[in-house]
Amino acid sequence: MSSAPAGAASQTEPPRTPFWRADWARGALWQALLLAAFVWLMWAAIDNASVNMRARGVPTDFGFWNRPAGFDINQTLVHFTSAGSTYGRAFTVGLLNTLLVAFFGIIIASVLGFLIGVARLSRNWMVARLATIYVEVIRNTPLLLQLLFWYNAVLAPLPNPRQSLELPGNIYLNNRGLFVPEPLFGAGFDWTLWALGIAIIAYYAVKRYAARLRVETTKRLPVGAIALGLIIGLPALAFLLAGAPLSWSTPVLRGFNFNGGVRIFPEFVALLLGLSLYTAAFIAEIVRAGVLSVSHGQSEAASALGLPRGRLLRLVVIPQAMRVIIPPLTNQYLNLTKNSSLAVFIGYPDLVQVFAGTVLNQTGAAVQVISITMAVYLVISLVTSAGMNLYNRRMALAER
Amino acid sequence: MKVRASSLCFAIAAATTLGFTGFANAQSGDKTSRTLEQVKARGSLSCGTNTGLAGFALPDDKGNWTGIDVDLCRAISAAIFNDPNKIKFVPLTAKDRFTALQSGEIDVLSRNGTWTQSREADLGLLWTGVNYYDGQGFMVRKKLNVSSAMELSGASVCVQQGTTTELNLADYFRSNNMKYEVVAFATANEAIKAYDSGRCDAYTTDQSGLYSERIKLTNADEHLVLPEVISKEPLGPAVRQGDDQWFNLVKWAHFVMLNAEELGITKANVDERLKSTVPEVRRLLGVEGDYGKALGLTPDWGFRIVKHVGNYGESFNRNLGEGSRLKIKRGLNALWNKGGLQYAPPVR
């Protein structure tokens, strides 16, 4: 505290209150004390843990990161083998699996949540009642129970691989998952992608031109039809010109299971279903609240101006409802991501299952592994909410 | 102004932190070396067990824990308290067990844990011995018509995560150039349920575990344990490093049970054998000498263990052998003089 007077020396105007009575100085002092206490507490905890860990011969470093893992994981988005991959690689696999299920979960939950939220407000008695029942049942039962239910509900009725259900297009369904043909892109397929890029740019150009044309001459261009033609036609043309460089690897039953093709694991489906259906119920309530928050006068006024119902919703009600919806929606997205860690109970190899489960157990580095896992969830949540805040700022009422 | 305020904060923070440097170190003194005193003060032993594995650790219909791993904890409790029931059982999953021991939540981990080099060297633990020699095997459905693990290429295998099983599985398939899919679950219960529902072609764990898990399946007769044993799984109790007295106590609780079997002392005849003239028996039961003192125990510690728990053979028989539902043969777990591997140093 001896440094405090030095800081105030430059500030000596006689009639003023002395600095130690000034608000800023007292504020700063308390802040500093609090910060010091916090830093000391954290430091003491870390030091205490590391001293005790060393005393018990438990590793305190991160040396395990580059050691070979020696175990296998079934669903891997990046290459992983028990022979050559490290614990660090296992971390990547787990992280990507978490992000995969969170990403698709958020999309499905949003779409479903919006539909159900709107359905709850429907004038159709049946639709509104069904939506209410859905929300009440899903919201009021534990998520873990629902996940176990979906895992068993997904698995139980499916046949074993030798009696797979064959769906049109070489798609097979059994209790090991859904097997779909995998596209194999040949040389020259990049032309198709380039054509798609050009088509998208061309679409924006046409859209701007059409808008200007409408303002200047009140003529309307059929933008939708032109866009469809561009975005489908151009890549299709390029694809055919390049000699259709695309083949399919179809799944074939060999031995115990199917080989080839892309496989969607039942654990993934169960987790995705469980998480999105659960979160959708909460999102539905948020959407309902958002729509109800828009004053009835707004839609009446829009109707009076002759806006058709679709545009009334799109241009008047939803933009205003979004301002109420986005902040709690962010919470739901974060919840979904964090709830994905329940994957461990149904054998889906997410970050917690692979890293905070197997890796922790094989290395014994409990403190390090758990700290890393917590930091990862923190970063994912902060990035998600930063993105949502950015979106919120764009949608927020411009105040003057 | 702002700059000055924040630099002030940091100056104070730094000074305060430095000032308190000594405290945390003083606090973190060595709590690990006095396990026996803690157990005595607490009045009970905190014993980490399996969450439920028939033959090793499973509560019976009256809620009493039974099993060969449980008996070891009962032996320790009997030696310390002259009562085999002064135990707080802490059921642990494979995934959590070592953390619970490292952190001091339990005094001894008697949970069919495999003794490996890295678990002792890296995890800061010590295995006190082997109370069951096991090896990993596979269970499949009979209707798959598989008679050997070598025919499992391409199969899906359910396994409990965080076990040596998971690693041996990867090694076995890799060294035999076979492909497979692993489906890992947090607990054995979920793994066996997924196998039962048809998610996996095979279930793998230690062979003793396969026999005891098979009882749980909807139709136990439809399943077959394959003959291959793909690993060495010496299962035994573990303690934290840094407390040699406690390490010795746990180790010798097991050895007393083995020696008792070797000398033919049973729960039933132990009182009578107190009158024995055989020196080994007299030393084991504390009639002659004081072998408990250095362990922090009374001279009759060996007597207490046999009186309350019985010898190793009795424990094996009632939990895993002919006296149980599992009917597992002694095999490697017979005494050394009967063709097995169970061998205890003498008490003297």
XYZ file of C-alpha atoms in Angstrom:
748
model
C 0.000 0.000 0.000
C 3.051 2.213 0.223
C 2.774 2.934 -3.485
C -0.505 4.811 -3.044
C 0.839 8.292 -2.075
C 3.256 8.244 -4.997
C 0.321 7.907 -7.337
C -1.399 10.977 -5.889
C 1.637 13.295 -5.779
C 0.985 14.846 -9.156
C -2.509 15.857 -8.105
C -2.295 18.637 -5.527
C -4.861 21.348 -5.986
C -5.404 22.880 -2.533
C -9.199 23.345 -2.331
C -9.929 19.838 -3.626
C -10.723 16.986 -1.240
C -7.610 14.973 -0.423
C -7.197 11.996 -2.719
C -7.753 9.377 -0.011
C -11.255 10.643 0.415
C -11.879 10.818 -3.299
C -14.342 8.312 -4.664
C -12.039 6.994 -7.321
C -9.261 6.288 -4.810
C -11.505 4.436 -2.402
C -13.078 2.558 -5.247
C -9.695 1.598 -6.585
C -8.512 0.527 -3.151
C -11.414 -1.830 -2.599
C -11.110 -3.168 -6.101
C -7.420 -3.757 -5.536
C -7.983 -5.520 -2.227
C -10.605 -7.721 -3.757
C -8.388 -8.524 -6.710
C -5.490 -9.295 -4.394
C -7.620 -11.588 -2.290
C -8.847 -13.364 -5.387
C -5.379 -13.744 -6.890
C -4.036 -15.004 -3.580
C -6.845 -17.522 -3.240
C -6.330 -18.864 -6.740
C -2.603 -19.004 -6.291
C -2.901 -20.766 -2.942
C -5.247 -23.330 -4.448
C -2.971 -24.041 -7.391
C 0.142 -24.165 -5.236
C -1.504 -26.400 -2.666
C -2.699 -28.789 -5.347
C 0.642 -28.988 -7.108
C 2.595 -29.501 -3.874
C 0.270 -32.286 -2.808
C 0.279 -33.853 -6.256
C 4.065 -33.878 -6.309
C 4.149 -35.366 -2.820
C 1.956 -38.229 -4.026
C 3.900 -38.779 -7.211
C 1.022 -37.634 -9.427
C 2.164 -35.943 -12.649
C 1.757 -32.177 -12.672
C 2.889 -31.412 -16.217
C 1.343 -31.715 -19.662
C 3.874 -34.250 -20.945
C 1.134 -36.788 -21.627
C -0.139 -34.682 -24.533
C 2.341 -36.106 -27.051
C 2.367 -39.665 -25.802
C 0.690 -42.385 -27.896
C -2.909 -43.004 -26.857
C -3.147 -46.748 -27.451
C -6.949 -46.899 -27.477
C -9.476 -46.610 -30.287
C -12.456 -44.359 -30.924
C -15.291 -45.319 -33.260
C -16.524 -41.980 -34.595
C -13.572 -39.856 -35.696
C -13.779 -36.834 -37.977
C -9.982 -36.757 -38.301
C -7.674 -39.712 -38.747
C -7.103 -41.566 -35.484
C -5.509 -44.944 -34.826
C -4.547 -46.593 -31.593
C -1.096 -47.249 -33.039
C 0.173 -43.810 -33.935
C -2.148 -41.166 -32.517
C -1.386 -39.203 -29.372
C -3.526 -38.159 -26.425
C -3.513 -34.678 -28.012
C -5.071 -36.160 -31.127
C -7.703 -37.891 -28.990
C -8.510 -34.464 -27.566
C -9.046 -33.134 -31.108
C -11.309 -36.059 -31.968
C -13.414 -35.514 -28.855
C -13.611 -31.768 -29.406
C -14.715 -32.152 -33.025
C -17.363 -34.693 -32.031
C -18.692 -32.258 -29.416
C -18.765 -29.424 -31.946
C -20.449 -31.651 -34.540
C -23.335 -32.621 -32.306
C -23.660 -29.079 -30.920
C -23.719 -27.544 -34.415
C -26.421 -29.811 -35.812
C -28.252 -29.792 -32.497
C -28.487 -25.993 -32.541
C -29.795 -25.950 -36.102
C -32.437 -28.626 -35.528
C -33.469 -27.219 -32.151
C -33.886 -23.718 -33.639
C -36.005 -24.832 -36.578
C -38.121 -27.137 -34.455
C -38.385 -24.593 -31.644
C -39.608 -21.869 -33.991
C -42.191 -24.174 -35.564
C -43.504 -25.364 -32.201
C -43.461 -21.876 -30.713
C -45.583 -20.593 -33.593
C -47.786 -23.699 -33.407
C -48.558 -22.926 -29.748
C -50.037 -19.624 -30.922
C -51.974 -21.251 -33.723
C -55.718 -20.615 -33.946
C -56.131 -24.298 -34.728
C -57.101 -25.840 -31.370
C -55.542 -29.239 -32.166
C -52.202 -27.849 -33.316
C -51.925 -25.511 -30.327
C -52.808 -28.303 -27.863
C -50.320 -30.760 -29.367
C -47.569 -28.143 -29.210
C -48.428 -27.451 -25.564
C -48.308 -31.136 -24.695
C -44.941 -31.475 -26.420
C -43.466 -28.529 -24.542
C -44.805 -29.622 -21.163
C -43.730 -33.250 -21.475
C -40.246 -32.547 -22.794
C -39.514 -29.618 -20.508
C -40.553 -31.448 -17.368
C -38.560 -34.662 -17.658
C -34.807 -34.972 -17.073
C -32.605 -34.770 -20.139
C -30.477 -37.758 -19.174
C -33.589 -39.916 -19.001
C -34.632 -38.685 -22.426
C -31.198 -39.482 -23.855
C -31.335 -43.019 -22.485
C -34.840 -43.326 -23.875
C -33.775 -42.210 -27.334
C -30.718 -44.426 -27.299
C -32.865 -47.433 -26.513
C -35.716 -46.265 -28.729
C -33.305 -45.803 -31.630
C -31.505 -49.097 -31.055
C -34.149 -51.533 -29.932
C -36.386 -51.693 -33.010
C -33.511 -51.868 -35.498
C -32.423 -55.210 -36.947
C -28.886 -56.605 -36.815
C -26.592 -55.963 -39.809
C -27.438 -59.233 -41.539
C -31.124 -58.282 -41.661
C -30.599 -54.595 -42.446
C -33.456 -52.493 -43.725
C -32.630 -51.542 -47.292
C -33.776 -48.075 -48.264
C -33.835 -46.760 -51.832
C -30.493 -45.445 -53.090
C -28.235 -48.077 -51.499
C -28.950 -46.852 -48.006
C -28.946 -49.427 -45.222
C -30.268 -49.122 -41.705
C -29.437 -51.468 -38.829
C -28.543 -51.328 -35.156
C -24.969 -50.335 -36.039
C -26.134 -47.153 -37.710
C -27.256 -45.694 -41.006
C -25.010 -46.485 -43.962
C -25.240 -44.151 -46.952
C -23.175 -44.103 -50.152
C -20.145 -41.835 -49.972
C -19.493 -39.487 -52.897
C -16.000 -39.843 -54.349
C -14.978 -36.731 -56.247
C -12.855 -37.338 -59.316
C -10.455 -34.985 -61.083
C -12.264 -31.991 -62.563
C -14.930 -31.823 -59.876
C -13.472 -28.502 -58.718
C -14.906 -26.970 -61.939
C -18.369 -27.627 -60.562
C -17.479 -25.839 -57.321
C -16.060 -22.876 -59.227
C -19.232 -22.717 -61.306
C -21.288 -22.708 -58.118
C -19.226 -19.800 -56.765
C -19.684 -17.824 -59.964
C -23.420 -18.570 -59.935
C -23.740 -17.202 -56.388
C -21.884 -14.003 -57.294
C -24.030 -13.650 -60.426
C -27.150 -14.103 -58.305
C -26.208 -11.148 -56.096
C -25.487 -9.017 -59.162
C -28.888 -9.860 -60.645
C -30.572 -9.134 -57.329
C -29.026 -5.667 -57.097
C -29.830 -4.941 -60.733
C -33.436 -6.038 -60.188
C -33.781 -3.776 -57.161
C -32.461 -0.788 -59.092
C -34.669 -1.602 -62.062
C -37.712 -1.700 -59.799
C -36.960 1.671 -58.262
C -36.228 3.286 -61.637
C -38.818 1.691 -63.905
C -41.141 -0.232 -61.508
C -40.429 -3.283 -63.639
C -40.115 -6.557 -61.757
C -37.631 -9.234 -62.748
C -38.371 -12.878 -61.856
C -35.355 -12.994 -59.513
C -36.332 -16.309 -57.962
C -36.475 -18.154 -61.274
C -33.234 -16.589 -62.499
C -31.469 -17.525 -59.229
C -32.654 -21.112 -59.448
C -31.480 -21.352 -63.047
C -28.094 -19.878 -62.200
C -27.360 -21.843 -59.057
C -28.461 -25.203 -60.411
C -27.853 -24.752 -64.115
C -24.324 -23.387 -64.113
C -22.739 -26.038 -61.858
C -24.694 -28.774 -63.646
C -23.314 -27.567 -66.970
C -19.767 -27.506 -65.615
C -20.261 -30.959 -64.113
C -21.367 -32.431 -67.414
C -18.625 -30.653 -69.396
C -15.999 -32.115 -67.049
C -17.350 -35.595 -67.854
C -19.380 -36.182 -64.674
C -16.369 -36.811 -62.382
C -18.312 -38.300 -59.489
C -18.640 -41.867 -58.316
C -20.198 -43.412 -55.225
C -18.762 -45.798 -52.705
C -21.717 -47.914 -51.697
C -21.853 -49.749 -48.392
C -21.471 -53.522 -48.727
C -22.155 -56.117 -46.049
C -18.889 -57.889 -45.315
C -18.503 -60.142 -42.298
C -20.088 -58.567 -39.258
C -20.878 -55.199 -40.715
C -21.068 -52.883 -43.686
C -17.900 -51.568 -45.283
C -17.621 -48.471 -47.452
C -19.923 -45.496 -47.571
C -20.561 -42.981 -44.838
C -21.819 -44.229 -41.506
C -24.039 -42.330 -39.101
C -23.693 -43.843 -35.646
C -26.769 -44.622 -33.512
C -25.083 -42.910 -30.546
C -24.830 -39.719 -32.582
C -28.448 -39.919 -33.718
C -29.691 -40.580 -30.186
C -27.686 -37.699 -28.717
C -28.676 -35.334 -31.522
C -32.352 -36.265 -31.195
C -32.337 -36.012 -27.411
C -30.553 -32.670 -27.290
C -32.491 -31.001 -30.094
C -35.932 -32.165 -28.986
C -35.194 -31.105 -25.413
C -33.828 -27.686 -26.310
C -36.561 -27.131 -28.907
C -39.173 -27.189 -26.138
C -37.415 -24.312 -24.372
C -36.869 -22.401 -27.606
C -40.573 -22.798 -28.430
C -41.475 -20.990 -25.214
C -38.975 -18.233 -25.936
C -40.375 -17.791 -29.441
C -43.925 -17.718 -28.125
C -42.959 -15.047 -25.590
C -41.195 -13.078 -28.297
C -44.137 -13.099 -30.680
C -46.577 -12.207 -27.893
C -44.360 -9.296 -26.878
C -45.016 -7.535 -30.168
C -47.913 -5.187 -29.617
C -51.098 -6.252 -31.368
C -51.385 -2.760 -32.817
C -48.330 -3.427 -34.967
C -49.923 -6.249 -36.917
C -53.229 -4.428 -37.098
C -51.468 -1.421 -38.571
C -49.620 -3.632 -41.045
C -52.890 -5.291 -42.069
C -54.458 -1.874 -42.486
C -51.646 -1.017 -44.894
C -52.620 -4.060 -46.892
C -49.615 -6.279 -46.197
C -50.368 -9.951 -46.833
C -50.009 -12.268 -43.819
C -46.655 -13.751 -44.860
C -44.988 -10.398 -45.328
C -46.691 -9.053 -42.214
C -44.924 -11.740 -40.204
C -41.626 -11.432 -42.049
C -41.402 -7.650 -42.146
C -43.233 -6.476 -39.032
C -43.722 -9.085 -36.333
C -40.599 -11.261 -36.499
C -38.002 -8.465 -36.574
C -39.532 -7.015 -33.422
C -39.949 -10.401 -31.779
C -36.300 -11.231 -32.461
C -35.199 -8.487 -30.091
C -36.877 -10.342 -27.259
C -35.945 -13.798 -28.523
C -32.198 -13.548 -29.138
C -30.784 -13.080 -25.609
C -32.591 -16.088 -24.040
C -31.989 -18.043 -27.240
C -28.249 -17.635 -26.701
C -28.676 -19.266 -23.298
C -30.386 -22.237 -24.886
C -27.585 -22.644 -27.414
C -25.050 -22.632 -24.598
C -27.135 -25.134 -22.625
C -27.335 -27.455 -25.588
C -23.578 -27.366 -26.080
C -22.873 -28.021 -22.422
C -25.556 -30.714 -22.154
C -23.840 -32.592 -24.963
C -21.399 -33.793 -22.299
C -24.109 -36.239 -21.167
C -22.946 -38.199 -24.224
C -20.785 -40.241 -21.897
C -23.855 -42.206 -20.778
C -24.770 -43.418 -24.235
C -21.309 -44.141 -25.560
C -20.931 -41.170 -27.904
C -17.244 -40.195 -28.012
C -17.488 -36.491 -27.196
C -14.868 -34.401 -25.429
C -15.896 -35.503 -21.941
C -16.122 -39.166 -22.869
C -12.811 -39.369 -24.709
C -10.681 -36.772 -22.986
C -12.055 -36.319 -19.472
C -12.875 -40.038 -19.447
C -10.401 -42.356 -21.084
C -7.430 -39.974 -21.364
C -7.791 -38.842 -17.753
C -7.918 -42.415 -16.571
C -4.989 -43.641 -18.630
C -2.711 -40.724 -17.759
C -3.841 -39.947 -14.202
C -3.442 -36.243 -14.976
C -6.834 -35.382 -13.476
C -6.244 -31.716 -12.680
C -4.716 -30.921 -16.062
C -7.314 -32.803 -18.075
C -10.282 -31.351 -16.207
C -8.850 -27.820 -16.431
C -8.390 -28.159 -20.186
C -11.907 -29.554 -20.592
C -13.419 -26.718 -18.593
C -11.432 -24.159 -20.562
C -12.678 -25.653 -23.820
C -16.334 -25.433 -22.796
C -15.719 -21.893 -21.605
C -14.214 -20.911 -24.956
C -17.002 -22.581 -26.943
C -19.619 -20.800 -24.828
C -17.887 -17.424 -25.063
C -17.509 -17.698 -28.834
C -21.161 -18.721 -29.224
C -22.405 -15.865 -27.100
C -20.061 -13.380 -28.820
C -21.551 -14.412 -32.154
C -25.080 -14.146 -30.818
C -24.349 -10.733 -29.284
C -23.126 -9.524 -32.645
C -26.357 -10.729 -34.235
C -28.343 -9.164 -31.407
C -26.694 -5.815 -32.006
C -27.743 -5.934 -35.643
C -31.321 -6.788 -34.718
C -31.629 -4.429 -31.757
C -33.766 -1.322 -31.934
C -31.651 1.550 -33.252
C -32.050 4.084 -30.488
C -31.379 7.763 -30.880
C -6.434 8.853 -13.902
C -7.604 5.482 -15.058
C -4.108 4.275 -15.724
C -2.973 5.324 -12.296
C -5.862 3.632 -10.567
C -5.244 0.325 -12.233
C -1.488 0.365 -11.668
C -2.239 0.999 -8.004
C -4.453 -2.061 -8.018
C -1.701 -4.227 -9.361
C 0.894 -2.867 -6.960
C -1.312 -3.722 -4.009
C -2.260 -7.051 -5.457
C 1.360 -7.982 -5.982
C 2.390 -6.880 -2.496
C -0.429 -8.793 -0.836
C 0.281 -11.927 -2.808
C 3.980 -11.856 -1.943
C 3.187 -11.239 1.678
C 1.162 -14.390 1.988
C 3.535 -16.653 0.127
C 4.436 -18.723 3.149
C 0.943 -19.689 4.177
C -0.173 -22.044 1.469
C 3.043 -24.033 1.630
C 2.741 -24.470 5.354
C -0.814 -25.655 4.840
C 0.034 -28.274 2.263
C 2.001 -30.437 4.660
C 2.192 -34.155 4.116
C -1.174 -35.631 4.983
C -0.499 -38.859 3.150
C 1.680 -40.687 5.631
C -0.805 -41.242 8.418
C -3.592 -43.255 6.881
C -3.893 -45.731 9.761
C -4.224 -42.956 12.334
C -6.896 -41.284 10.232
C -8.793 -44.544 9.890
C -8.626 -45.155 13.645
C -9.695 -41.584 14.430
C -12.564 -41.783 11.969
C -13.638 -45.135 13.363
C -14.133 -46.616 9.908
C -12.232 -47.676 6.820
C -13.108 -45.953 3.559
C -12.972 -48.687 0.959
C -13.331 -48.022 -2.780
C -15.170 -50.874 -4.502
C -16.790 -51.748 -7.784
C -20.277 -50.318 -8.321
C -21.514 -53.865 -8.735
C -19.659 -56.892 -10.058
C -20.880 -60.281 -8.878
C -18.141 -62.145 -7.040
C -15.981 -59.065 -6.496
C -18.226 -56.433 -4.961
C -21.999 -56.502 -4.978
C -24.580 -55.698 -2.315
C -26.693 -58.768 -1.491
C -30.480 -58.760 -1.000
C -30.032 -57.405 2.534
C -27.790 -54.582 1.369
C -24.551 -56.117 2.689
C -21.583 -55.820 0.385
C -20.167 -59.194 -0.632
C -17.328 -60.317 -2.876
C -13.673 -61.170 -2.834
C -12.625 -57.500 -3.070
C -15.030 -56.632 -0.277
C -13.591 -59.415 1.892
C -10.179 -57.823 1.640
C -11.562 -54.574 3.060
C -13.347 -56.582 5.740
C -10.034 -58.238 6.616
C -8.378 -54.814 7.024
C -11.286 -53.582 9.129
C -11.163 -56.749 11.254
C -7.410 -56.338 11.807
C -7.795 -52.721 12.917
C -11.123 -52.676 14.751
C -11.767 -56.377 15.511
C -14.966 -55.835 13.532
C -15.364 -56.598 9.821
C -18.143 -54.036 9.387
C -16.491 -50.737 10.277
C -16.265 -49.839 6.622
C -17.683 -47.081 4.483
C -17.975 -48.554 1.002
C -17.472 -46.073 -1.825
C -18.680 -47.590 -5.124
C -16.558 -46.249 -7.971
C -16.637 -46.521 -11.755
C -13.452 -47.561 -13.549
C -13.125 -43.995 -14.732
C -13.201 -42.367 -11.290
C -11.435 -44.939 -9.148
C -7.840 -43.684 -9.273
C -8.775 -40.059 -8.790
C -10.708 -41.038 -5.660
C -7.642 -42.808 -4.270
C -5.194 -40.060 -5.268
C -7.322 -37.379 -3.691
C -7.600 -39.260 -0.391
C -11.350 -39.837 -0.577
C -10.739 -43.543 0.041
C -8.044 -45.318 2.075
C -7.748 -48.385 -0.105
C -8.967 -49.209 -3.593
C -10.102 -52.823 -3.674
C -11.845 -52.784 -7.003
C -10.596 -55.503 -9.370
C -7.962 -53.058 -10.651
C -5.218 -54.335 -12.916
C -1.681 -53.839 -11.656
C 0.371 -52.151 -14.385
C 3.673 -50.337 -14.534
C 2.274 -46.952 -15.529
C -0.427 -47.004 -12.890
C 2.231 -47.272 -10.212
C 4.799 -44.983 -11.842
C 2.512 -42.295 -13.276
C -0.521 -42.326 -11.014
C 1.399 -42.310 -7.737
C -0.160 -45.563 -6.505
C 1.137 -48.891 -5.227
C -0.438 -52.294 -5.686
C -0.105 -54.353 -2.530
C -0.506 -57.711 -4.230
C -2.763 -59.791 -6.415
C -5.973 -61.194 -4.995
C -7.185 -62.505 -8.341
C -5.129 -63.521 -11.390
C -7.287 -62.774 -14.392
C -7.040 -62.317 -18.147
C -9.154 -60.542 -20.723
C -11.618 -62.474 -22.830
C -14.560 -61.998 -25.184
C -18.210 -62.923 -24.997
C -20.330 -63.322 -28.155
C -23.746 -64.598 -29.122
C -23.789 -68.292 -29.907
C -25.770 -67.716 -33.091
C -22.866 -65.761 -34.640
C -21.097 -69.139 -34.967
C -17.789 -67.720 -33.822
C -15.531 -70.087 -31.951
C -12.375 -68.028 -31.648
C -11.520 -64.369 -31.063
C -9.451 -64.536 -34.249
C -12.722 -64.660 -36.199
C -13.872 -61.311 -34.844
C -12.420 -59.138 -37.626
C -14.849 -56.339 -38.454
C -16.879 -56.803 -35.285
C -18.268 -54.097 -33.023
C -17.021 -54.518 -29.467
C -18.597 -52.968 -26.372
C -16.171 -52.056 -23.599
C -15.989 -50.074 -20.394
C -13.845 -46.995 -20.843
C -10.815 -46.084 -18.787
C -9.710 -49.692 -18.320
C -6.709 -51.740 -19.392
C -9.346 -53.717 -21.282
C -9.783 -50.829 -23.697
C -6.035 -50.765 -24.406
C -5.598 -54.551 -24.694
C -8.484 -54.622 -27.127
C -6.757 -52.102 -29.393
C -3.447 -54.019 -29.110
C -5.037 -57.378 -29.856
C -6.846 -56.304 -32.997
C -3.871 -54.284 -34.199
C -1.329 -57.056 -33.701
C -3.582 -59.543 -35.479
C -4.286 -57.132 -38.337
C -8.007 -57.199 -37.713
C -10.432 -54.313 -37.991
C -13.043 -53.602 -35.359
C -15.278 -50.884 -33.987
C -15.039 -49.940 -30.329
C -18.093 -48.619 -28.472
C -16.937 -47.323 -25.083
C -19.240 -46.672 -22.118
C -18.647 -45.042 -18.764
C -19.816 -48.036 -16.738
C -19.818 -51.784 -17.276
C -23.578 -51.763 -16.814
C -24.190 -49.523 -19.825
C -21.676 -51.458 -21.899
C -23.340 -54.798 -21.150
C -26.794 -53.320 -21.821
C -25.678 -52.066 -25.230
C -24.229 -55.514 -25.993
C -27.471 -57.106 -24.891
C -29.497 -54.823 -27.159
C -27.447 -55.919 -30.175
C -25.361 -52.792 -30.618
C -22.173 -54.875 -30.423
C -21.154 -58.308 -31.653
C -18.866 -58.893 -28.705
C -18.383 -57.718 -25.141
C -14.937 -57.739 -23.631
C -13.624 -57.550 -20.089
C -11.659 -59.756 -17.698
C -12.862 -63.353 -17.916
C -14.126 -63.383 -14.345
C -16.145 -60.293 -15.278
C -17.588 -62.003 -18.353
C -18.933 -64.840 -16.226
C -20.453 -62.493 -13.674
C -21.894 -60.083 -16.260
C -23.413 -62.949 -18.225
C -25.871 -63.505 -15.386
C -27.316 -60.050 -16.090
C -28.176 -60.750 -19.748
C -31.758 -61.363 -20.813
C -30.927 -64.867 -21.947
C -27.599 -65.958 -20.488
C -27.568 -69.302 -22.332
C -27.424 -67.604 -25.733
C -23.982 -66.246 -24.995
C -20.587 -67.847 -25.100
C -17.238 -66.885 -23.587
C -14.516 -67.401 -26.198
C -11.489 -69.470 -25.161
C -8.795 -66.842 -25.875
C -7.272 -64.946 -22.998
C -5.594 -61.958 -24.582
C -3.876 -60.345 -21.634
C -2.452 -60.704 -18.156
C -4.740 -59.013 -15.648
C -3.349 -59.241 -12.144
C -6.144 -57.730 -10.068
C -5.431 -56.422 -6.624
C -5.861 -53.666 -4.066
C -4.009 -50.365 -4.419
C -2.978 -47.646 -1.972
C -1.407 -44.203 -2.299
C 2.355 -43.892 -2.346
C 4.082 -42.350 0.638
C 2.636 -44.356 3.520
C 4.699 -47.516 3.902
C 3.007 -48.619 7.099
C -0.406 -48.565 5.477
C 0.959 -50.255 2.363
C 2.318 -53.071 4.540
C -0.917 -53.424 6.461
C -3.034 -53.857 3.333
C -0.470 -56.188 1.781
C -0.317 -58.404 4.873
C -4.063 -58.562 5.310
C -4.105 -60.470 2.025
C -1.044 -62.571 2.946
C -2.600 -63.592 6.265
C -5.602 -64.964 4.406
C -3.343 -66.893 2.037
C -1.140 -68.247 4.825
C -4.226 -69.259 6.774
C -5.423 -71.315 3.834
C -2.004 -72.871 3.419
C -1.921 -73.808 7.116
C -5.468 -75.103 7.044
C -6.850 -72.469 9.421
C -10.497 -71.662 8.695
C -13.145 -69.422 10.147
C -14.624 -72.488 11.843
C -11.496 -73.940 13.401
C -9.551 -70.778 14.217
C -10.444 -70.767 17.944
C -9.320 -74.333 18.286
C -6.100 -73.688 16.349
C -5.083 -71.113 18.961
C -3.978 -74.128 20.975
C -1.873 -75.434 18.111
C 1.793 -76.200 18.722
C 2.817 -75.519 15.121
C 5.066 -72.418 15.231
C 3.735 -70.941 11.945
C 0.166 -71.164 13.205
C 1.109 -69.670 16.592
C 2.877 -66.742 14.927
C 0.039 -66.116 12.460
C -2.618 -66.087 15.146
C -0.545 -63.946 17.508
C -0.073 -66.571 20.194
C 3.677 -66.270 19.836
C 5.542 -63.009 19.155
C 4.153 -59.603 18.346
C 4.043 -59.271 14.588
C 1.283 -56.687 14.552
C 3.159 -53.948 16.364
C 5.144 -52.577 13.426
C 1.938 -52.448 11.382
C 0.270 -50.429 14.151
C -1.936 -53.370 15.107
C -2.513 -55.660 18.084
C -0.694 -59.051 18.266
C -3.876 -60.977 17.445
C -4.459 -59.176 14.094
C -4.063 -62.403 12.134
C -6.539 -64.190 14.380
C -9.047 -61.372 13.912
C -8.853 -61.574 10.120
C -9.432 -65.332 9.963
C -12.071 -65.224 12.695
C -14.183 -62.576 10.965
C -13.494 -63.137 7.271
C -11.955 -66.586 6.892
C -9.018 -67.656 4.764
C -8.480 -66.888 1.070
C -9.855 -70.234 -0.070
C -13.066 -69.726 1.905
C -13.481 -66.228 0.533
C -12.866 -67.434 -3.034
C -15.246 -70.325 -2.670
C -18.198 -68.359 -1.304
C -17.793 -65.435 -3.732
C -16.506 -66.898 -6.977
C -16.172 -70.654 -6.659
C -18.457 -73.594 -6.059
C -20.287 -71.868 -3.220
C -21.404 -69.039 -5.521
C -23.502 -68.702 -8.636
C -20.399 -68.108 -10.755
C -18.710 -71.491 -10.210
C -15.314 -70.241 -11.346
C -12.468 -72.762 -10.979
C -9.464 -71.854 -8.818
C -7.107 -72.186 -11.814
C -4.281 -69.652 -11.499
C -5.684 -68.608 -8.151
C -4.972 -71.907 -6.443
C -2.202 -71.880 -3.836
C 1.354 -72.264 -5.123
C 1.591 -75.775 -3.681
C -1.592 -76.768 -5.500
C -0.513 -75.658 -8.964
C -1.591 -72.019 -8.783
C 0.140 -68.672 -8.421
C -1.095 -67.542 -4.992
C 1.976 -67.438 -2.790
C 2.444 -65.539 0.448
C 5.707 -64.820 2.276
C 5.784 -66.291 5.791
C 4.879 -64.441 8.986
C 7.987 -64.398 11.115
